[in-house]
Tab-separated table of N, CA and C in Angstrom:
chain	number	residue	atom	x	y	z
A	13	UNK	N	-92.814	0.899	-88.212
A	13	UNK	CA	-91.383	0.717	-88.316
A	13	UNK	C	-90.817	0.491	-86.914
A	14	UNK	N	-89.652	-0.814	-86.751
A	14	UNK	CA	-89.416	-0.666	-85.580
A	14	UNK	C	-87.795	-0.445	-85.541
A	15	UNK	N	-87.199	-0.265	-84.037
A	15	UNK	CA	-85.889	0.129	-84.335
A	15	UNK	C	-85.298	-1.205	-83.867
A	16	UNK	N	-83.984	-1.058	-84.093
A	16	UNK	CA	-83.236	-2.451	-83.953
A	16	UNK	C	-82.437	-2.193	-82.853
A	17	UNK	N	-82.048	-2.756	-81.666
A	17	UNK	CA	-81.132	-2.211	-80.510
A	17	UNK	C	-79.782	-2.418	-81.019
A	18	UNK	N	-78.849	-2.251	-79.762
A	18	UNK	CA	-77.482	-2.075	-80.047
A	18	UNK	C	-77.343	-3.805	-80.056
A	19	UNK	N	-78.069	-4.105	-79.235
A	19	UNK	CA	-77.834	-5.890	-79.387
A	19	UNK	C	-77.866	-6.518	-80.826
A	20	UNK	N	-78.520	-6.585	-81.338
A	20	UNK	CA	-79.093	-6.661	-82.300
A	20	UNK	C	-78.466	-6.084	-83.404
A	21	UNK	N	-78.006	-4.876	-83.617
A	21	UNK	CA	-77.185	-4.730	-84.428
A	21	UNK	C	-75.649	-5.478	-84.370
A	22	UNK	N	-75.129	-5.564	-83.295
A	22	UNK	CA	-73.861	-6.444	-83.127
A	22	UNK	C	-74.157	-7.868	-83.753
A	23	UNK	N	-75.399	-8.420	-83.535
A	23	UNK	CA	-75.887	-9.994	-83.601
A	23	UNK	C	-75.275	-9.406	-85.351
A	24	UNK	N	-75.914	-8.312	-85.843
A	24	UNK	CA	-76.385	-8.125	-87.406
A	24	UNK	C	-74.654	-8.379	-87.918
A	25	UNK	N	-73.662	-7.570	-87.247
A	25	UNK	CA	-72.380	-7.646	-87.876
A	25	UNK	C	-71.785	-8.860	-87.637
A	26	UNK	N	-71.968	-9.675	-86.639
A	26	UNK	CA	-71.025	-10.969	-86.587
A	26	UNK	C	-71.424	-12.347	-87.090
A	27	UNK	N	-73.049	-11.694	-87.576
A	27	UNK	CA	-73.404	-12.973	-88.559
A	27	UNK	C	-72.954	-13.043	-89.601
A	28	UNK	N	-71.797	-14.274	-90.151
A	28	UNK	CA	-71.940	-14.280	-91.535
A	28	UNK	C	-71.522	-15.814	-91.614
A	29	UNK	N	-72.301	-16.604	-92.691
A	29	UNK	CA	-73.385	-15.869	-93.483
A	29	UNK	C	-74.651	-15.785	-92.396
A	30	UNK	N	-75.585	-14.901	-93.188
A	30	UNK	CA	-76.596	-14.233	-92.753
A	30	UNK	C	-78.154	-15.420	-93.550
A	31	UNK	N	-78.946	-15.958	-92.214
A	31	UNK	CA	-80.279	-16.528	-93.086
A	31	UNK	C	-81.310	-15.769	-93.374
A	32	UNK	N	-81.748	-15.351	-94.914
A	32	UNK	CA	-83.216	-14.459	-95.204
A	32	UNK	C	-84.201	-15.583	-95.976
A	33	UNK	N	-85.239	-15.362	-95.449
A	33	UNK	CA	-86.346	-15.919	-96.053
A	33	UNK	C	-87.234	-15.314	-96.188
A	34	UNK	N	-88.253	-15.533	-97.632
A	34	UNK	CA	-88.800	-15.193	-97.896
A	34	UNK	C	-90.063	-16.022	-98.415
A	35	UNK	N	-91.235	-16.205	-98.972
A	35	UNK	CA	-91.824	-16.734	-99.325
A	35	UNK	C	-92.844	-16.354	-100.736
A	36	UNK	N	-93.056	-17.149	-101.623
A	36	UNK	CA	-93.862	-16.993	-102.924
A	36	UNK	C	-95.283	-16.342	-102.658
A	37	UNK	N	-95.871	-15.799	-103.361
A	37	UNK	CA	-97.671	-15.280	-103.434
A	37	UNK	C	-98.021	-16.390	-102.983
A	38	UNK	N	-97.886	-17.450	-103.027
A	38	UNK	CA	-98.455	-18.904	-102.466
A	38	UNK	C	-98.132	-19.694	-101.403
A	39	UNK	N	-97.727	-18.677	-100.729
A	39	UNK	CA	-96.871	-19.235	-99.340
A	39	UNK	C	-95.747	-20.080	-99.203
A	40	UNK	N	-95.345	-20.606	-100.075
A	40	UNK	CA	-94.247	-21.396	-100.420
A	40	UNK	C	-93.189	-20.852	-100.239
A	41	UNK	N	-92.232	-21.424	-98.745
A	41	UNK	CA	-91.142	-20.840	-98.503
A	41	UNK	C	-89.529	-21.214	-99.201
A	42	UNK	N	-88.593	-19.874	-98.777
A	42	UNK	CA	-87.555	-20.020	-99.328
A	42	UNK	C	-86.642	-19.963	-98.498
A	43	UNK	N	-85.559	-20.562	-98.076
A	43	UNK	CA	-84.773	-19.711	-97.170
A	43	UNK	C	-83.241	-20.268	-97.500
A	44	UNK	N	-82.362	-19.055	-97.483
A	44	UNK	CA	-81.038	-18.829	-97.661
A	44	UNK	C	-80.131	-17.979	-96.879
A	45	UNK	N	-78.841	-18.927	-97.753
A	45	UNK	CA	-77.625	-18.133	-96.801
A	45	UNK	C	-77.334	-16.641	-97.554
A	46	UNK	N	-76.914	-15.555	-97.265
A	46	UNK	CA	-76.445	-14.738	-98.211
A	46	UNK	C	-75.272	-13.965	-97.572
A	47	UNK	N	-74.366	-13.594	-97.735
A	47	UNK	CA	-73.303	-12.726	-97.077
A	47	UNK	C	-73.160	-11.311	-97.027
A	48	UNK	N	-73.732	-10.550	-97.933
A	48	UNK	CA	-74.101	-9.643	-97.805
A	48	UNK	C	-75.347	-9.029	-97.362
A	49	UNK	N	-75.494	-8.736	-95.769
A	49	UNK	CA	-76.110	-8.022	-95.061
A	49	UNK	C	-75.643	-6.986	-94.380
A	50	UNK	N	-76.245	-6.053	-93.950
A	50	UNK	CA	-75.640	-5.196	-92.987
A	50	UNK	C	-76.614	-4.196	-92.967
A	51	UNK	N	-76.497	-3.321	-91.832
A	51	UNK	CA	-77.639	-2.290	-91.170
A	51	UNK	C	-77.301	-1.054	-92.194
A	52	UNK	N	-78.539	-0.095	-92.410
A	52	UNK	CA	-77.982	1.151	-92.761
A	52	UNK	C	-79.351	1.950	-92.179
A	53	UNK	N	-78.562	2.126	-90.914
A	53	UNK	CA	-79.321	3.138	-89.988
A	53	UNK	C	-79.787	1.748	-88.312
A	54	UNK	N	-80.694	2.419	-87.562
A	54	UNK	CA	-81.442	1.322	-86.999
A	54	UNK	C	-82.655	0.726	-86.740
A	55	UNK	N	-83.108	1.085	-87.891
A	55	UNK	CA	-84.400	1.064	-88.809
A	55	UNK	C	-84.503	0.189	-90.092
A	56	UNK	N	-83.493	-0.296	-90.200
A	56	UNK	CA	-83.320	-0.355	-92.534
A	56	UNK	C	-81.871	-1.589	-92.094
A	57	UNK	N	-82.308	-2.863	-92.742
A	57	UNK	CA	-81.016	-3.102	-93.123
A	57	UNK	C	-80.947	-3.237	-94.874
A	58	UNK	N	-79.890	-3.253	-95.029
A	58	UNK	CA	-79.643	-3.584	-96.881
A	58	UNK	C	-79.137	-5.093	-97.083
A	59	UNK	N	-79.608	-5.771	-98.207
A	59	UNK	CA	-78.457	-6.998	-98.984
A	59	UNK	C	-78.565	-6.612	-100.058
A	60	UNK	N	-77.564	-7.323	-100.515
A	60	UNK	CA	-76.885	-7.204	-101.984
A	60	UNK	C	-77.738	-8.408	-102.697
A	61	UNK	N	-78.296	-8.131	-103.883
A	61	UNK	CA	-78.829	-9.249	-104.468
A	61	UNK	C	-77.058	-9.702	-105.537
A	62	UNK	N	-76.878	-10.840	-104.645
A	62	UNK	CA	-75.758	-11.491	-106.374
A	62	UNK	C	-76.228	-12.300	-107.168
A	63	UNK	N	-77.016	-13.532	-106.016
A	63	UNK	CA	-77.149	-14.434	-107.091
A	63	UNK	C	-78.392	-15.172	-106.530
A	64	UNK	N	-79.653	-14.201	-106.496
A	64	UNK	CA	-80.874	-14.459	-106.327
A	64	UNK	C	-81.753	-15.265	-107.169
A	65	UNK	N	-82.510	-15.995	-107.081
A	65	UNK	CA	-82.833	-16.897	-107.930
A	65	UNK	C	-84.570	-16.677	-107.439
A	66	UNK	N	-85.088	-17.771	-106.702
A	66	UNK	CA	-86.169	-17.638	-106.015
A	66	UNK	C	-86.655	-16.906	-105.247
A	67	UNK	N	-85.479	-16.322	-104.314
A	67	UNK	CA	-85.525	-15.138	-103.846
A	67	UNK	C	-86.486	-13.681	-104.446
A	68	UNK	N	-85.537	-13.896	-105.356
A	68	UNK	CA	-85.929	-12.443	-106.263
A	68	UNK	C	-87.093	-12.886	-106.501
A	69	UNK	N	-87.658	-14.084	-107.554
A	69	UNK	CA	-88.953	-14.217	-108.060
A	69	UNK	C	-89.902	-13.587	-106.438
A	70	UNK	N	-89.445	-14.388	-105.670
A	70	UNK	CA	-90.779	-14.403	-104.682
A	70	UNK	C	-90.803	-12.987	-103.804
A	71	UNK	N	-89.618	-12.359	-104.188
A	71	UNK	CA	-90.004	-10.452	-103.495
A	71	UNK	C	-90.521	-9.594	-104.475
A	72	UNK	N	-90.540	-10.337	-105.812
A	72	UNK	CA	-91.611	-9.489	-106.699
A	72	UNK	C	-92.542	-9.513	-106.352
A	73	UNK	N	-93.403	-10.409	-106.028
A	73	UNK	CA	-94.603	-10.511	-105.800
A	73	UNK	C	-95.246	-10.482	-104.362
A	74	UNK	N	-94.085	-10.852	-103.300
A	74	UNK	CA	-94.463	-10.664	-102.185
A	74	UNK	C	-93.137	-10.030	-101.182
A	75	UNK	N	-93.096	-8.402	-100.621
A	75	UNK	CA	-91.935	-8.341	-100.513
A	75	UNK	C	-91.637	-8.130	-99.112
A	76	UNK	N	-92.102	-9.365	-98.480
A	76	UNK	CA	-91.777	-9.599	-97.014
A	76	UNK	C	-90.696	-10.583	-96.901
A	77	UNK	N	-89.521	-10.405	-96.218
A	77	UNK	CA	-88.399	-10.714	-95.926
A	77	UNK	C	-88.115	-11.321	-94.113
A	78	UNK	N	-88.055	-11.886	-93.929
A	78	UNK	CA	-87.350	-12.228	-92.818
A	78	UNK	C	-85.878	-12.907	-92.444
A	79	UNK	N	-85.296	-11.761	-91.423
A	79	UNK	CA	-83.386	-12.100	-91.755
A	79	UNK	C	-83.445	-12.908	-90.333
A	80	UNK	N	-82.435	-13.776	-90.296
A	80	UNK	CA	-82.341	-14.702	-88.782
A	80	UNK	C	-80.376	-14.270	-88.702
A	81	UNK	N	-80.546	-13.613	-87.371
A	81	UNK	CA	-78.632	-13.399	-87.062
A	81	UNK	C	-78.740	-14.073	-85.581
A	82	UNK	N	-77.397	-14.553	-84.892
A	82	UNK	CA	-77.026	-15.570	-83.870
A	82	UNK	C	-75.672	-14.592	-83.568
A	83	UNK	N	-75.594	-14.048	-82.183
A	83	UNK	CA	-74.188	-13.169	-81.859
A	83	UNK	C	-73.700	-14.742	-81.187
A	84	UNK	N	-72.644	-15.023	-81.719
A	84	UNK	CA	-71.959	-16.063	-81.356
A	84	UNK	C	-70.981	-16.073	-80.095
A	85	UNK	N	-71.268	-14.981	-79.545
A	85	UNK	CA	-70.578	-14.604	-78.311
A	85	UNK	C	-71.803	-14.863	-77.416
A	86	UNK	N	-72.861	-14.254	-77.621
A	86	UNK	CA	-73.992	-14.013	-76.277
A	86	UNK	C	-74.778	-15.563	-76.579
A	87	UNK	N	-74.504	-16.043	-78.548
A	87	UNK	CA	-75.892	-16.975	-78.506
A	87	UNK	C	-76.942	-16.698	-78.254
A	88	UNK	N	-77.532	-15.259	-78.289
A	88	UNK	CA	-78.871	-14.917	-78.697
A	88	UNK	C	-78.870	-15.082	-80.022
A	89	UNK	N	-80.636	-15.132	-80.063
A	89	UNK	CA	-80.509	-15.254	-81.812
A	89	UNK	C	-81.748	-14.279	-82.161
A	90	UNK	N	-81.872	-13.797	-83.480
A	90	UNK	CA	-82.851	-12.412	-83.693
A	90	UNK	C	-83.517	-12.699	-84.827
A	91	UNK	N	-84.812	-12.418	-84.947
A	91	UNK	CA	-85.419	-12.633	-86.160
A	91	UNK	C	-86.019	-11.265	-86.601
A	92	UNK	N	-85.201	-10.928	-87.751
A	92	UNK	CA	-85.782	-9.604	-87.903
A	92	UNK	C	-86.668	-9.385	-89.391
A	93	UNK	N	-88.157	-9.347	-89.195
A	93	UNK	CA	-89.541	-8.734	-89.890
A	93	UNK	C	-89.025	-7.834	-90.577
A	94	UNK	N	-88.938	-7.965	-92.042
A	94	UNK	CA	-88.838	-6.577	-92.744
A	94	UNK	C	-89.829	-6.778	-93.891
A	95	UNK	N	-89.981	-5.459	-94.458
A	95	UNK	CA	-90.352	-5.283	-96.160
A	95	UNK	C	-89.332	-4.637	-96.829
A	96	UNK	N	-89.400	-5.772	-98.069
A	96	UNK	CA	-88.068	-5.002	-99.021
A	96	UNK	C	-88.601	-4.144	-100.081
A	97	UNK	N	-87.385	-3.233	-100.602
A	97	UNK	CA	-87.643	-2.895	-102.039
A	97	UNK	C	-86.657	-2.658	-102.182
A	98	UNK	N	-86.827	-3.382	-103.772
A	98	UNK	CA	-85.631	-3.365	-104.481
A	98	UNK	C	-85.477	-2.212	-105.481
A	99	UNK	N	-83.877	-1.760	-105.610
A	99	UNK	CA	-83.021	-0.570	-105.903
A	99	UNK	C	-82.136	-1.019	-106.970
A	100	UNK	N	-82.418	-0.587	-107.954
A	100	UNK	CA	-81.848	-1.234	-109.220
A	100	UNK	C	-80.627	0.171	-110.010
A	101	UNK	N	-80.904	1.036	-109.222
A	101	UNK	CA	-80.356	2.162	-109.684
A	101	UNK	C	-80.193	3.212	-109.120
A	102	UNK	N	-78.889	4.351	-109.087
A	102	UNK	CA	-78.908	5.565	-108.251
A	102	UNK	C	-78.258	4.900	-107.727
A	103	UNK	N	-78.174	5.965	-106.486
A	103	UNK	CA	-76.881	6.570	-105.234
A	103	UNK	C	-76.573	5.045	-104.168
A	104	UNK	N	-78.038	4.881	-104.068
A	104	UNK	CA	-78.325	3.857	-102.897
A	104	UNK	C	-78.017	3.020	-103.659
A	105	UNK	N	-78.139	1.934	-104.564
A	105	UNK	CA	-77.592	0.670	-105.166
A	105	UNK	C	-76.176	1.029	-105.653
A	106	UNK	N	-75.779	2.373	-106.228
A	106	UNK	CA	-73.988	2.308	-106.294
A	106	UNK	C	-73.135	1.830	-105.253
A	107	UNK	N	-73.528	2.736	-104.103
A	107	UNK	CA	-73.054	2.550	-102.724
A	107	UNK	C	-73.073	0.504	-102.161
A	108	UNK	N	-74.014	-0.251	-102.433
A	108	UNK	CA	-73.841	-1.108	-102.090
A	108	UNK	C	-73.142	-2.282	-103.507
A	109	UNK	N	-73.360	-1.496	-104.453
A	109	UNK	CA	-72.556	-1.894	-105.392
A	109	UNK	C	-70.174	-1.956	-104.904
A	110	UNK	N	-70.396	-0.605	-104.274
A	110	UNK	CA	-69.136	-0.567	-103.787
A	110	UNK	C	-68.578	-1.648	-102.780
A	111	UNK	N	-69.861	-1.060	-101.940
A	111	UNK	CA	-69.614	-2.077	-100.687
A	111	UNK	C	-69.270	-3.752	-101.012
A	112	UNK	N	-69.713	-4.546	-102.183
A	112	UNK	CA	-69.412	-5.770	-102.575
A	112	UNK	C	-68.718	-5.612	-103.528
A	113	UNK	N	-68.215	-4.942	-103.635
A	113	UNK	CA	-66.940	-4.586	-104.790
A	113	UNK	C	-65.161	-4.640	-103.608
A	114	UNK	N	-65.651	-3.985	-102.866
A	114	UNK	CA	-64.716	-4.146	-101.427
A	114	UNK	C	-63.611	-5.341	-101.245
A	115	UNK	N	-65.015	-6.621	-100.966
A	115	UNK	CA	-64.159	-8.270	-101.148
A	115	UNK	C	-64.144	-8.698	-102.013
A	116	UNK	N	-65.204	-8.965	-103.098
A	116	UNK	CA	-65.381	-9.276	-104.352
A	116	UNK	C	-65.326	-8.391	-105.401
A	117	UNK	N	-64.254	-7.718	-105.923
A	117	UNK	CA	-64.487	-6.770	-107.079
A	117	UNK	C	-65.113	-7.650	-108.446
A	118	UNK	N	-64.677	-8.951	-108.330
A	118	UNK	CA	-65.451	-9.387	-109.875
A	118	UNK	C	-66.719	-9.534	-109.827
A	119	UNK	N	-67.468	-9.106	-108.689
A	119	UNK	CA	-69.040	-9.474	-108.533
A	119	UNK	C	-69.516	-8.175	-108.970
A	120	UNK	N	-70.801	-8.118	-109.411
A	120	UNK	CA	-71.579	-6.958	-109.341
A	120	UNK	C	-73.215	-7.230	-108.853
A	121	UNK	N	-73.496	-6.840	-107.985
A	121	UNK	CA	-75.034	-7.162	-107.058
A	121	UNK	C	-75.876	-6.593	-108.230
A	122	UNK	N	-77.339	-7.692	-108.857
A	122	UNK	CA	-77.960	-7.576	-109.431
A	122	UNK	C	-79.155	-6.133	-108.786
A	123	UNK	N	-79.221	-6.082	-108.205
A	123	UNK	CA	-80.235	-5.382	-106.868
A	123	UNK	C	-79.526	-4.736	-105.378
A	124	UNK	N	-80.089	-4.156	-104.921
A	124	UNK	CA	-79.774	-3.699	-103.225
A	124	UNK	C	-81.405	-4.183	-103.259
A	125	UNK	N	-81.287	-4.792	-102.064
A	125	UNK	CA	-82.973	-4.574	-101.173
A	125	UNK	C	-82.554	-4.123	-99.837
A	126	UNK	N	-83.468	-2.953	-100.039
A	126	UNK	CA	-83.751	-2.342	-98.725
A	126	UNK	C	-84.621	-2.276	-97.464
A	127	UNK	N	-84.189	-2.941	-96.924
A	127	UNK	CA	-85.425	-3.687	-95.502
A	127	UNK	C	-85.704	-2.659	-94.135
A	128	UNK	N	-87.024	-2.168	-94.622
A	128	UNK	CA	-87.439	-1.358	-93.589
A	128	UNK	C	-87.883	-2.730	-92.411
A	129	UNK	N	-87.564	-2.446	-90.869
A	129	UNK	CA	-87.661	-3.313	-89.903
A	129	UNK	C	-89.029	-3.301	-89.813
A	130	UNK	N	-89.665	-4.086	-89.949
A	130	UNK	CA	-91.241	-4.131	-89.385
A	130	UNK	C	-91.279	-4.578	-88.043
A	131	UNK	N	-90.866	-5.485	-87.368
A	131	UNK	CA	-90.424	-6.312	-86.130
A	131	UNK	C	-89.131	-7.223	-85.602
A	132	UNK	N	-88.940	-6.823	-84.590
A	132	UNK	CA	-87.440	-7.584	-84.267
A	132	UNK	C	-87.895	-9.104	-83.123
A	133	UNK	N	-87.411	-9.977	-83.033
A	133	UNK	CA	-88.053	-10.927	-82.289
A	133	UNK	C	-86.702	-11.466	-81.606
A	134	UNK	N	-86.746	-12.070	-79.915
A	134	UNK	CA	-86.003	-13.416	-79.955
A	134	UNK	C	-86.532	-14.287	-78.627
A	135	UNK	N	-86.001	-15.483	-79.739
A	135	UNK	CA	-87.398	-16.458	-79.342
A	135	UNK	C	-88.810	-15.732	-80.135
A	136	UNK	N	-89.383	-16.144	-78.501
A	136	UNK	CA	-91.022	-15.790	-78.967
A	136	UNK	C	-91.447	-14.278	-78.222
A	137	UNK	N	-89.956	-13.610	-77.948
A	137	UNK	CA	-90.669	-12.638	-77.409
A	137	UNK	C	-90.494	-11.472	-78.429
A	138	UNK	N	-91.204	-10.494	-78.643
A	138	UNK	CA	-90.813	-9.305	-79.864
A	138	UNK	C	-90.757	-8.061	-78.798
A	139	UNK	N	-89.300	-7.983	-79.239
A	139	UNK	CA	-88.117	-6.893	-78.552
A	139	UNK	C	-88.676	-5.618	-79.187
A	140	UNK	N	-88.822	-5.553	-80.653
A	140	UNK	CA	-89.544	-4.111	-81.231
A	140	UNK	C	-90.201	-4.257	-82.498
């Protein structure tokens, strides 16, 4: 598990939208915009699944995630290594149920995935 700096978390809040990719059991990549991201802790970030499609198929089966954020002030950019799991129920998916209830009350997030940091990168160098 790695931790995420203070840099890096700022990059995390002023990205939006936010790019995650992921890829199929067959290596076949995916990559999207999604707006709901954000840190919970500096270890873990969360998204809201709304309207996952391929996404979802391909973290069933393979649940490595990679999020890309750009602080548009510094123009660094961060690639952050995670593994997800998805939270379909309980405390932890209410809570981010709220949290997209906030701007969007007519939405309801199919999922929370919860992304433990495996590696933080920028560029080619890995920060943690």
């Amino acid at each position: 598990m790695a931790k995420l700096t203070q840099e890096v978390l700022t990059a995390i809040e002023k990205t939006k939208p936010t790019c995650i990719a992921t890829a199929s059991s067959d290596g076949i990549p995916n990559l999207i915009y999604v707006t709901y991201v954000k840190a919970a802790g500096d270890d873990m970030l969360v998204v809201a699944d709304n309207k996952f499609n391929k996404t979802r198929k391909n973290l069933d089966s393979n649940p490595h995630m990679s999020v890309a954020v750009l602080d548009p002030d510094t123009m660094k950019s961060y690639q952050i290594k995670c593994t997800a799991e998805c939270v379909t129920e309980g405390e932890r998916y209410d809570s981010v149920v709220k949290w997209v209830h906030v701007k969007h009350p007519q939405l309801t997030p199919k999922a929370a995935f919860y992304l433990t940091v495996d590696e933080v990168y920028s560029g080619a160098d890995r920060i943690a």
